[in-house]
Short mmCIF file of C-alpha atoms in Angstrom, two decimals:
data_model
loop_
_atom_site.label_atom_id
_atom_site.label_comp_id
_atom_site.label_asym_id
_atom_site.label_seq_id
_atom_site.Cartn_x
_atom_site.Cartn_y
_atom_site.Cartn_z
CA MET W 1 122.13 100.80 72.58
CA THR W 2 119.04 102.68 71.39
CA LEU W 3 116.58 104.49 73.68
CA GLU W 4 113.89 101.91 72.87
CA ILE W 5 116.08 99.07 74.17
CA LEU W 6 117.04 101.14 77.22
CA ALA W 7 113.32 101.59 77.95
CA PHE W 8 112.98 97.82 78.27
CA VAL W 9 116.12 97.69 80.39
CA LEU W 10 114.34 100.17 82.68
CA LEU W 11 111.27 97.92 82.81
CA GLY W 12 113.40 94.88 83.58
CA LEU W 13 115.27 96.67 86.38
CA ILE W 14 111.96 97.71 87.95
CA VAL W 15 110.72 94.10 87.93
CA VAL W 16 114.01 92.87 89.43
CA SER W 17 113.92 95.62 92.08
CA ILE W 18 110.39 94.69 93.15
CA LEU W 19 111.33 90.99 93.30
CA ALA W 20 114.35 91.94 95.42
CA GLY W 21 112.04 93.47 98.02
CA ILE W 22 112.38 97.17 97.21
CA PRO W 23 109.03 98.93 97.85
CA VAL W 24 107.00 99.19 94.65
CA ALA W 25 106.43 102.95 94.92
CA PHE W 26 110.14 103.60 95.42
CA ALA W 27 111.16 101.35 92.50
CA LEU W 28 108.61 102.98 90.19
CA SER W 29 109.74 106.50 91.12
CA SER W 30 113.52 106.36 91.51
CA LEU W 31 114.62 104.28 88.50
CA PRO W 32 112.60 106.26 85.91
CA LEU W 33 113.97 109.51 87.35
CA ILE W 34 117.54 108.21 87.00
CA PHE W 35 117.02 106.87 83.47
CA GLY W 36 115.09 109.96 82.42
CA PHE W 37 117.72 112.35 83.74
CA VAL W 38 120.62 110.42 82.15
CA PHE W 39 119.07 109.75 78.74
CA LEU W 40 116.45 112.49 78.29
CA GLY W 41 118.02 115.38 80.20
CA ASP W 42 116.96 117.60 83.09
CA ARG W 43 113.69 118.51 81.36
CA ILE W 44 112.16 115.48 83.04
CA LEU W 45 112.80 116.77 86.59
CA PRO W 46 109.52 118.76 86.83
CA MET W 47 107.66 115.69 85.54
CA TYR W 48 107.25 113.94 88.91
CA PRO W 49 105.48 116.82 90.73
CA MET W 50 103.37 117.43 87.61
CA GLN W 51 102.32 113.76 87.52
CA CYS W 52 101.51 113.86 91.25
CA PHE W 53 99.38 116.95 90.77
CA GLY W 54 97.58 115.31 87.85
CA VAL W 55 96.75 112.22 89.92
CA MET W 56 95.42 114.31 92.80
CA LEU W 57 93.07 116.08 90.38
CA THR W 58 91.66 112.79 89.05
CA TYR W 59 88.02 112.82 90.20
CA PRO W 60 87.34 109.08 89.69
CA PHE W 61 90.23 108.32 92.06
CA LEU W 62 88.02 109.57 94.91
CA ALA W 63 86.08 106.32 94.65
CA CYS W 64 89.15 104.38 95.80
CA PRO W 65 89.26 105.39 99.53
CA LEU W 66 85.47 105.35 99.75
CA PHE W 67 85.14 101.73 98.63
CA ILE W 68 88.10 100.70 100.80
CA LEU W 69 86.35 102.28 103.80
CA MET W 70 83.07 100.60 102.85
CA GLY W 71 84.82 97.22 102.68
CA SER W 72 86.55 97.77 106.01
CA LEU W 73 83.25 98.65 107.69
CA MET W 74 81.59 95.57 106.19
CA GLU W 75 84.43 93.40 107.46
CA LYS W 76 83.95 94.76 111.00
CA SER W 77 80.15 94.60 110.92
CA GLY W 78 80.03 90.86 111.60
CA ILE W 79 77.82 90.29 108.58
CA ALA W 80 80.26 87.71 107.17
CA ASP W 81 79.58 85.42 110.16
CA GLN W 82 75.86 85.47 109.47
CA LEU W 83 76.33 84.95 105.73
CA TYR W 84 78.53 81.92 106.20
CA ASN W 85 76.18 80.30 108.70
CA SER W 86 73.29 80.72 106.27
CA PHE W 87 75.12 79.21 103.30
CA TYR W 88 76.51 76.53 105.61
CA GLN W 89 72.95 75.43 106.39
CA LEU W 90 71.64 75.79 102.84
CA LEU W 91 74.46 73.95 101.04
CA GLY W 92 76.17 71.85 103.69
CA THR W 93 74.49 68.57 102.73
CA VAL W 94 75.41 68.95 99.02
CA ARG W 95 78.58 67.26 97.73
CA GLY W 96 81.37 69.71 98.55
CA GLY W 97 78.69 71.83 100.19
CA LEU W 98 80.92 73.67 102.67
CA ALA W 99 83.39 74.63 99.93
CA ILE W 100 80.51 75.72 97.67
CA ALA W 101 79.04 77.69 100.59
CA THR W 102 82.42 79.35 101.06
CA VAL W 103 82.55 80.51 97.44
CA ALA W 104 78.89 81.61 97.51
CA MET W 105 79.46 83.65 100.66
CA ALA W 106 82.70 85.06 99.23
CA THR W 107 80.88 86.16 96.07
CA ILE W 108 78.49 88.32 98.08
CA PHE W 109 81.00 89.44 100.69
CA GLY W 110 83.59 90.16 97.98
CA ALA W 111 81.18 92.57 96.33
CA CYS W 112 81.02 94.41 99.65
CA THR W 113 84.78 94.59 100.31
CA GLY W 114 86.53 94.80 96.93
CA ASN W 115 89.80 93.83 98.61
CA VAL W 116 91.74 90.55 98.31
CA GLY W 117 93.46 90.63 101.71
CA ALA W 118 90.30 91.44 103.67
CA GLY W 119 88.29 88.82 101.77
CA VAL W 120 90.80 85.97 102.12
CA ILE W 121 91.52 86.56 105.82
CA THR W 122 87.88 87.09 106.85
CA ILE W 123 86.58 84.11 104.89
CA GLY W 124 89.53 81.98 106.02
CA LEU W 125 88.79 82.66 109.69
CA LEU W 126 85.16 81.69 109.18
CA ALA W 127 85.36 78.77 106.78
CA LEU W 128 88.68 76.96 107.27
CA PRO W 129 88.11 75.57 110.81
CA PRO W 130 84.68 74.02 109.97
CA MET W 131 86.02 72.43 106.78
CA LEU W 132 89.12 70.99 108.44
CA ALA W 133 87.03 69.73 111.39
CA ARG W 134 84.76 67.85 108.98
CA GLY W 135 87.60 66.13 107.15
CA TYR W 136 87.87 68.32 104.07
CA ASP W 137 91.01 67.96 101.99
CA LYS W 138 93.37 70.76 103.01
CA ALA W 139 94.17 71.67 99.40
CA LEU W 140 90.50 71.99 98.43
CA ALA W 141 89.61 73.88 101.61
CA THR W 142 92.38 76.46 101.26
CA GLY W 143 91.94 76.68 97.48
CA CYS W 144 88.26 77.63 97.64
CA ILE W 145 89.02 80.25 100.33
CA MET W 146 91.77 81.86 98.26
CA VAL W 147 89.77 82.06 95.04
CA GLY W 148 86.62 83.07 96.90
CA GLY W 149 88.40 85.87 98.73
CA GLY W 150 89.95 87.00 95.45
CA LEU W 151 86.52 87.50 93.87
CA GLY W 152 86.41 90.85 95.66
CA VAL W 153 88.77 92.37 93.10
CA THR W 154 86.66 91.19 90.16
CA ILE W 155 83.04 91.56 91.25
CA PRO W 156 82.04 95.24 91.35
CA PRO W 157 82.35 97.53 93.17
CA SER W 158 86.00 96.53 92.81
CA LEU W 159 89.21 98.34 93.70
CA MET W 160 90.92 96.75 90.69
CA LEU W 161 88.30 98.15 88.32
CA ILE W 162 88.55 101.60 89.90
CA LEU W 163 92.32 101.70 89.49
CA TYR W 164 92.11 100.30 85.96
CA GLY W 165 89.58 102.98 85.01
CA ALA W 166 91.63 105.77 86.60
CA SER W 167 94.75 104.56 84.78
CA SER W 168 93.22 103.87 81.36
CA GLY W 169 90.55 106.56 81.09
CA VAL W 170 87.81 103.94 80.63
CA SER W 171 84.58 104.79 82.46
CA ILE W 172 84.58 103.21 85.93
CA SER W 173 80.78 102.97 85.80
CA ALA W 174 80.99 101.02 82.53
CA LEU W 175 83.70 98.74 84.00
CA PHE W 176 81.54 98.03 87.05
CA VAL W 177 78.56 97.07 84.92
CA ALA W 178 80.63 95.11 82.39
CA ALA W 179 82.36 93.04 85.10
CA LEU W 180 79.13 91.99 86.82
CA ILE W 181 78.28 88.97 84.64
CA PRO W 182 81.89 87.69 84.25
CA GLY W 183 82.47 88.09 88.00
CA ILE W 184 79.37 86.10 88.94
CA LEU W 185 80.22 83.56 86.22
CA MET W 186 83.65 83.11 87.78
CA GLY W 187 82.08 82.27 91.14
CA PHE W 188 79.71 79.83 89.42
CA VAL W 189 82.61 78.10 87.62
CA TYR W 190 84.38 77.63 90.96
CA MET W 191 81.24 76.03 92.44
CA VAL W 192 80.86 73.66 89.47
CA TYR W 193 84.50 72.61 89.78
CA ILE W 194 84.08 71.92 93.51
CA TYR W 195 80.91 69.90 92.94
CA VAL W 196 82.50 67.81 90.17
CA LYS W 197 85.62 67.14 92.23
CA ALA W 198 83.57 66.22 95.32
CA SER W 199 81.43 63.91 93.19
CA LEU W 200 84.47 62.13 91.74
CA LYS W 201 86.31 62.01 95.09
CA PRO W 202 83.72 62.12 97.92
CA GLU W 203 86.43 61.69 100.56
CA VAL W 204 87.89 65.16 99.86
CA ALA W 205 84.63 66.97 100.78
CA PRO W 206 82.24 65.05 103.06
CA PRO W 207 78.80 66.64 103.72
CA ILE W 208 77.76 67.96 107.12
CA LYS W 209 75.87 65.72 109.52
CA GLU W 210 72.08 65.73 109.48
CA THR W 211 72.14 66.49 113.20
CA ASP W 212 73.77 69.85 112.47
CA LYS W 213 71.04 70.83 110.03
CA ILE W 214 68.57 73.64 110.83
CA ARG W 215 65.16 73.36 109.18
CA GLY W 216 61.88 75.18 108.82
CA LEU W 217 61.16 78.71 110.01
CA PRO W 218 64.48 79.19 111.88
CA LEU W 219 66.36 78.51 108.63
CA VAL W 220 64.17 80.95 106.68
CA ARG W 221 64.70 83.60 109.35
CA MET W 222 68.47 83.05 109.36
CA VAL W 223 68.74 83.29 105.57
CA PHE W 224 66.50 86.36 105.40
CA THR W 225 68.30 88.34 108.10
CA SER W 226 71.78 87.52 106.78
CA LEU W 227 71.24 87.91 103.02
CA ILE W 228 68.96 90.92 102.74
CA PRO W 229 71.25 93.64 104.23
CA PRO W 230 74.38 92.97 102.09
CA ILE W 231 72.36 92.32 98.93
CA PHE W 232 70.42 95.54 99.50
CA LEU W 233 73.69 97.44 99.94
CA ILE W 234 75.20 95.95 96.78
CA LEU W 235 72.09 96.64 94.71
CA ALA W 236 71.86 100.18 96.07
CA VAL W 237 75.47 100.95 95.09
CA LEU W 238 75.50 99.16 91.72
CA GLY W 239 71.89 100.00 90.91
CA SER W 240 72.47 103.72 91.39
CA ILE W 241 75.44 103.50 89.00
CA PHE W 242 73.59 101.31 86.48
CA PHE W 243 70.63 103.69 86.24
CA GLY W 244 72.88 106.75 86.04
CA VAL W 245 71.69 108.25 89.32
CA VAL W 246 75.21 108.79 90.72
CA SER W 247 78.85 108.46 89.71
CA PRO W 248 81.09 105.74 91.22
CA SER W 249 82.56 108.26 93.68
CA GLU W 250 79.11 109.25 94.93
CA ALA W 251 78.05 105.59 94.99
CA GLY W 252 81.10 104.91 97.16
CA ALA W 253 79.88 107.52 99.62
CA MET W 254 76.46 105.84 99.65
CA GLY W 255 78.17 102.51 100.27
CA VAL W 256 80.08 103.93 103.25
CA LEU W 257 76.82 105.28 104.69
CA GLY W 258 75.06 101.95 104.18
CA ALA W 259 77.95 99.94 105.65
CA GLY W 260 78.05 102.29 108.64
CA ILE W 261 74.34 101.77 109.24
CA LEU W 262 74.84 97.97 109.10
CA THR W 263 77.58 98.14 111.76
CA VAL W 264 75.09 99.97 114.00
CA VAL W 265 72.29 97.49 113.26
CA TYR W 266 74.56 94.53 114.04
CA GLY W 267 75.79 96.18 117.23
CA LYS W 268 79.44 96.41 116.13
CA PHE W 269 79.78 100.18 115.93
CA SER W 270 82.22 101.82 118.32
CA LYS W 271 84.75 104.64 118.32
CA LYS W 272 87.59 102.11 118.34
CA MET W 273 86.12 100.21 115.36
CA LEU W 274 85.64 103.42 113.38
CA THR W 275 89.20 104.54 114.14
CA GLU W 276 90.58 101.19 112.99
CA CYS W 277 88.60 101.34 109.74
CA ILE W 278 89.67 104.90 108.94
CA THR W 279 93.32 104.14 109.79
CA TYR W 280 93.25 101.05 107.57
CA THR W 281 91.71 103.08 104.73
CA LEU W 282 94.34 105.81 105.03
CA ARG W 283 97.16 103.27 105.05
CA ILE W 284 95.96 101.37 101.98
CA THR W 285 94.98 104.52 100.06
CA SER W 286 98.34 106.18 100.76
CA ALA W 287 100.20 103.13 99.47
CA ILE W 288 98.07 103.07 96.30
CA VAL W 289 98.51 106.80 95.69
CA PHE W 290 102.30 106.60 95.91
CA ILE W 291 102.34 103.57 93.60
CA CYS W 292 100.14 105.55 91.22
CA PHE W 293 102.59 108.48 91.33
CA GLY W 294 105.47 106.17 90.46
CA GLY W 295 103.48 104.37 87.77
CA LYS W 296 102.59 107.64 86.06
CA LEU W 297 106.24 108.74 86.09
CA PHE W 298 107.44 105.37 84.76
CA THR W 299 104.89 105.49 81.94
CA SER W 300 105.96 109.00 80.91
CA ILE W 301 109.66 108.07 80.85
CA PHE W 302 109.03 104.70 79.16
CA ILE W 303 106.98 106.32 76.38
CA GLY W 304 109.40 109.25 76.17
CA MET W 305 112.21 106.77 75.47
CA GLY W 306 110.14 105.08 72.76
CA GLY W 307 109.30 101.94 74.75
CA ASP W 308 105.71 101.86 73.49
CA ARG W 309 106.88 101.97 69.86
CA GLY W 310 109.42 99.25 70.62
CA LEU W 311 106.72 97.01 72.12
CA VAL W 312 104.46 97.48 69.09
CA ASN W 313 107.33 96.78 66.69
CA PHE W 314 108.28 93.67 68.67
CA MET W 315 104.73 92.31 68.58
CA GLU W 316 104.40 93.07 64.86
CA LEU W 317 107.45 90.90 64.17
CA PHE W 318 105.33 87.85 64.98
CA ASN W 319 102.59 88.92 62.53
CA LEU W 320 99.92 87.56 64.87
CA GLY W 321 97.03 89.78 63.80
CA THR W 322 94.59 91.43 66.20
CA THR W 323 93.58 88.22 67.96
CA GLY W 324 97.16 87.10 68.42
CA MET W 325 98.20 90.52 69.72
CA ILE W 326 95.43 90.45 72.32
CA PHE W 327 96.47 86.98 73.45
CA MET W 328 100.11 88.05 73.67
CA MET W 329 99.22 91.12 75.74
CA LEU W 330 97.12 89.03 78.11
CA PHE W 331 99.87 86.39 78.30
CA ILE W 332 102.29 89.12 79.40
CA VAL W 333 99.76 90.12 82.08
CA PHE W 334 99.57 86.48 83.21
CA LEU W 335 103.35 86.01 83.36
CA MET W 336 104.05 89.30 85.14
CA GLY W 337 101.15 88.65 87.49
CA MET W 338 102.97 85.55 88.74
CA ILE W 339 105.81 87.70 90.09
CA MET W 340 104.32 91.15 90.72
CA ASP W 341 101.51 92.77 92.68
CA TRP W 342 98.42 93.53 90.60
CA ILE W 343 98.30 97.22 91.62
CA ALA W 344 101.82 97.80 90.27
CA LEU W 345 100.95 95.89 87.09
CA ILE W 346 97.96 98.11 86.38
CA PHE W 347 100.03 101.28 86.57
CA ILE W 348 102.87 99.77 84.53
CA LEU W 349 101.04 97.95 81.72
CA VAL W 350 97.74 99.75 81.21
CA PRO W 351 99.20 103.06 79.96
CA ILE W 352 101.57 101.13 77.68
CA TYR W 353 98.76 99.01 76.27
CA GLY W 354 96.46 101.99 75.63
CA PRO W 355 98.08 103.19 72.37
CA ILE W 356 98.41 99.60 71.14
CA LEU W 357 94.68 98.97 71.64
CA LYS W 358 93.92 102.18 69.77
CA THR W 359 96.09 101.03 66.86
CA LEU W 360 94.40 97.62 66.82
CA GLY W 361 90.92 99.15 67.03
CA VAL W 362 90.02 97.03 70.09
CA ASP W 363 87.27 98.23 72.44
CA PRO W 364 89.16 99.36 75.60
CA LEU W 365 86.21 98.36 77.82
CA TYR W 366 86.17 94.84 76.39
CA PHE W 367 89.94 94.45 76.77
CA GLY W 368 89.84 96.00 80.25
CA ILE W 369 87.50 93.28 81.53
CA MET W 370 89.70 90.52 80.09
CA PHE W 371 92.79 92.26 81.52
CA CYS W 372 91.27 92.30 85.02
CA LEU W 373 90.00 88.72 84.76
CA VAL W 374 93.47 87.46 83.82
CA LEU W 375 95.01 89.64 86.53
CA GLN W 376 92.68 87.96 89.02
CA VAL W 377 94.69 84.77 88.43
CA SER W 378 97.87 86.51 89.63
CA ASN W 379 96.67 86.31 93.25
CA ILE W 380 96.76 82.49 93.17
CA THR W 381 99.69 81.67 90.86
CA PRO W 382 103.09 80.72 92.35
CA PRO W 383 105.72 81.81 93.15
CA PHE W 384 104.21 85.10 94.39
CA ALA W 385 100.63 84.06 95.10
CA TYR W 386 99.51 86.85 97.40
CA SER W 387 96.36 85.03 98.49
CA VAL W 388 98.59 82.21 99.78
CA PHE W 389 100.60 84.67 101.86
CA TYR W 390 97.44 86.29 103.25
CA LEU W 391 95.86 82.96 104.20
CA LYS W 392 99.05 81.53 105.70
CA THR W 393 98.90 84.19 108.44
CA ILE W 394 95.79 82.55 109.92
CA THR W 395 96.13 78.85 109.08
CA PRO W 396 96.99 76.19 111.71
CA LYS W 397 100.44 74.57 111.59
CA GLU W 398 99.20 71.40 109.92
CA VAL W 399 98.25 73.40 106.79
CA THR W 400 101.47 73.92 104.85
CA ILE W 401 102.40 76.22 101.97
CA GLY W 402 102.57 73.07 99.84
CA ASP W 403 98.93 72.26 100.65
CA MET W 404 97.91 75.77 99.68
CA TYR W 405 99.83 75.75 96.39
CA ARG W 406 98.33 72.32 95.64
CA GLY W 407 94.91 73.86 96.22
CA CYS W 408 95.27 77.08 94.26
CA ILE W 409 96.88 75.73 91.04
CA PRO W 410 93.75 73.77 89.88
CA PHE W 411 91.59 76.81 90.66
CA ALA W 412 93.99 79.02 88.68
CA CYS W 413 93.48 76.77 85.63
CA VAL W 414 89.70 76.88 86.12
CA THR W 415 89.80 80.68 86.45
CA LEU W 416 91.24 81.03 82.94
CA ILE W 417 88.00 79.56 81.54
CA VAL W 418 86.14 82.82 82.22
CA PRO W 419 88.40 85.24 80.27
CA LEU W 420 88.37 82.67 77.45
CA LEU W 421 84.55 82.69 77.47
CA VAL W 422 84.51 86.50 77.47
CA PHE W 423 86.91 86.47 74.52
CA LEU W 424 84.72 84.03 72.59
CA PHE W 425 81.43 85.70 73.62
CA PRO W 426 82.10 89.46 74.05
CA LYS W 427 78.47 90.12 74.98
CA LEU W 428 79.11 88.56 78.38
CA ALA W 429 80.96 91.78 79.16
CA LEU W 430 79.38 94.27 76.75
CA TRP W 431 75.65 93.50 76.96
CA LEU W 432 74.94 95.25 80.27
CA PRO W 433 76.94 98.42 79.43
CA ALA W 434 75.06 98.65 76.10
CA LEU W 435 71.79 98.23 78.00
CA MET W 436 72.82 100.99 80.41
CA GLN W 437 73.40 103.41 77.53
CA ASN W 438 69.96 102.76 75.98
#
């Protein structure tokens, strides 16, 4: 058995280990060390500490804990309550209005959190009870919450984009700007799907009662006070990056400051709240860092055993051309995303794909956006749909896993429309970055 084949055996064992419940960081670190030591010799032993040291010196990685802390502060600020009430009043009388309001609120709140778990749970707590109380179909109600909460990993500032940039070497600033239009487009596609479904089947999404409607100056005041603070924060963070004023790491620090000020303004700031946010940030960041360590080690061993050459040779057997190769690479992302966490996938696949993209002459920024858009689907595709698991922790007993899978599968199909549009019309992703450079 050649080293190239053994490299794929290593990859397969890592996937099986993760599916068996072994922690991702442990699987990514231990198996490559064993394979590397057995087949490449003891020269690989210093590799792990060297990879760890290299990760710790990666300046863009600083943006990761800052945006996690910003999202945690936004979650605690209570701003999501105000946002949902505003959209509830603005869109509630439209067909499928509450579901559309949920996605609209999630689009804005997702840009503030950048985290799937926080988005799904927060939006679920706010939106699910009103929808169920008004007779919404359980599949549609849970589906719009799961895809809405997942928008946080696509719409910048996004943790997924930060980790992709740190792993691939693509500019995080460029990724943020490039993902803006596709991310908003994804939210718009969800809203159109909800409206069409509610129009065809009005019983699945009845409108709110006229007696619940707020009108006139109170409505204007509610919308103004709830929308302006988060939009200002988002524009301040993304605007400073777009105009080249600060780097993503510095913008993350600005975001933390702005989110902290909002918690004070909304009367939610306390020592206990701050401690909880910092503890949450440390826990998530530590997990990501150790996964990153393991991913870097796996990539070094996989490439050292010739796995990258083997993958290229395998793809060339099909003689698919550049377009076919891109589709195959994204199809692998889609399949592996159904069974693996997206963070692990980034650190496994992105370094392997890098040399292939260079050989094909494909713009890494363009491919990176499509990679992340397809990876977005992984949160809502069975059997390991992480958004389902997050939402199940807060749903009432009458909402079953079956209802939630029934809700997320149509949205998963709709989600694939956006990467297809980006593939057909590259300027959807590349126009703003080009504008930023001019």
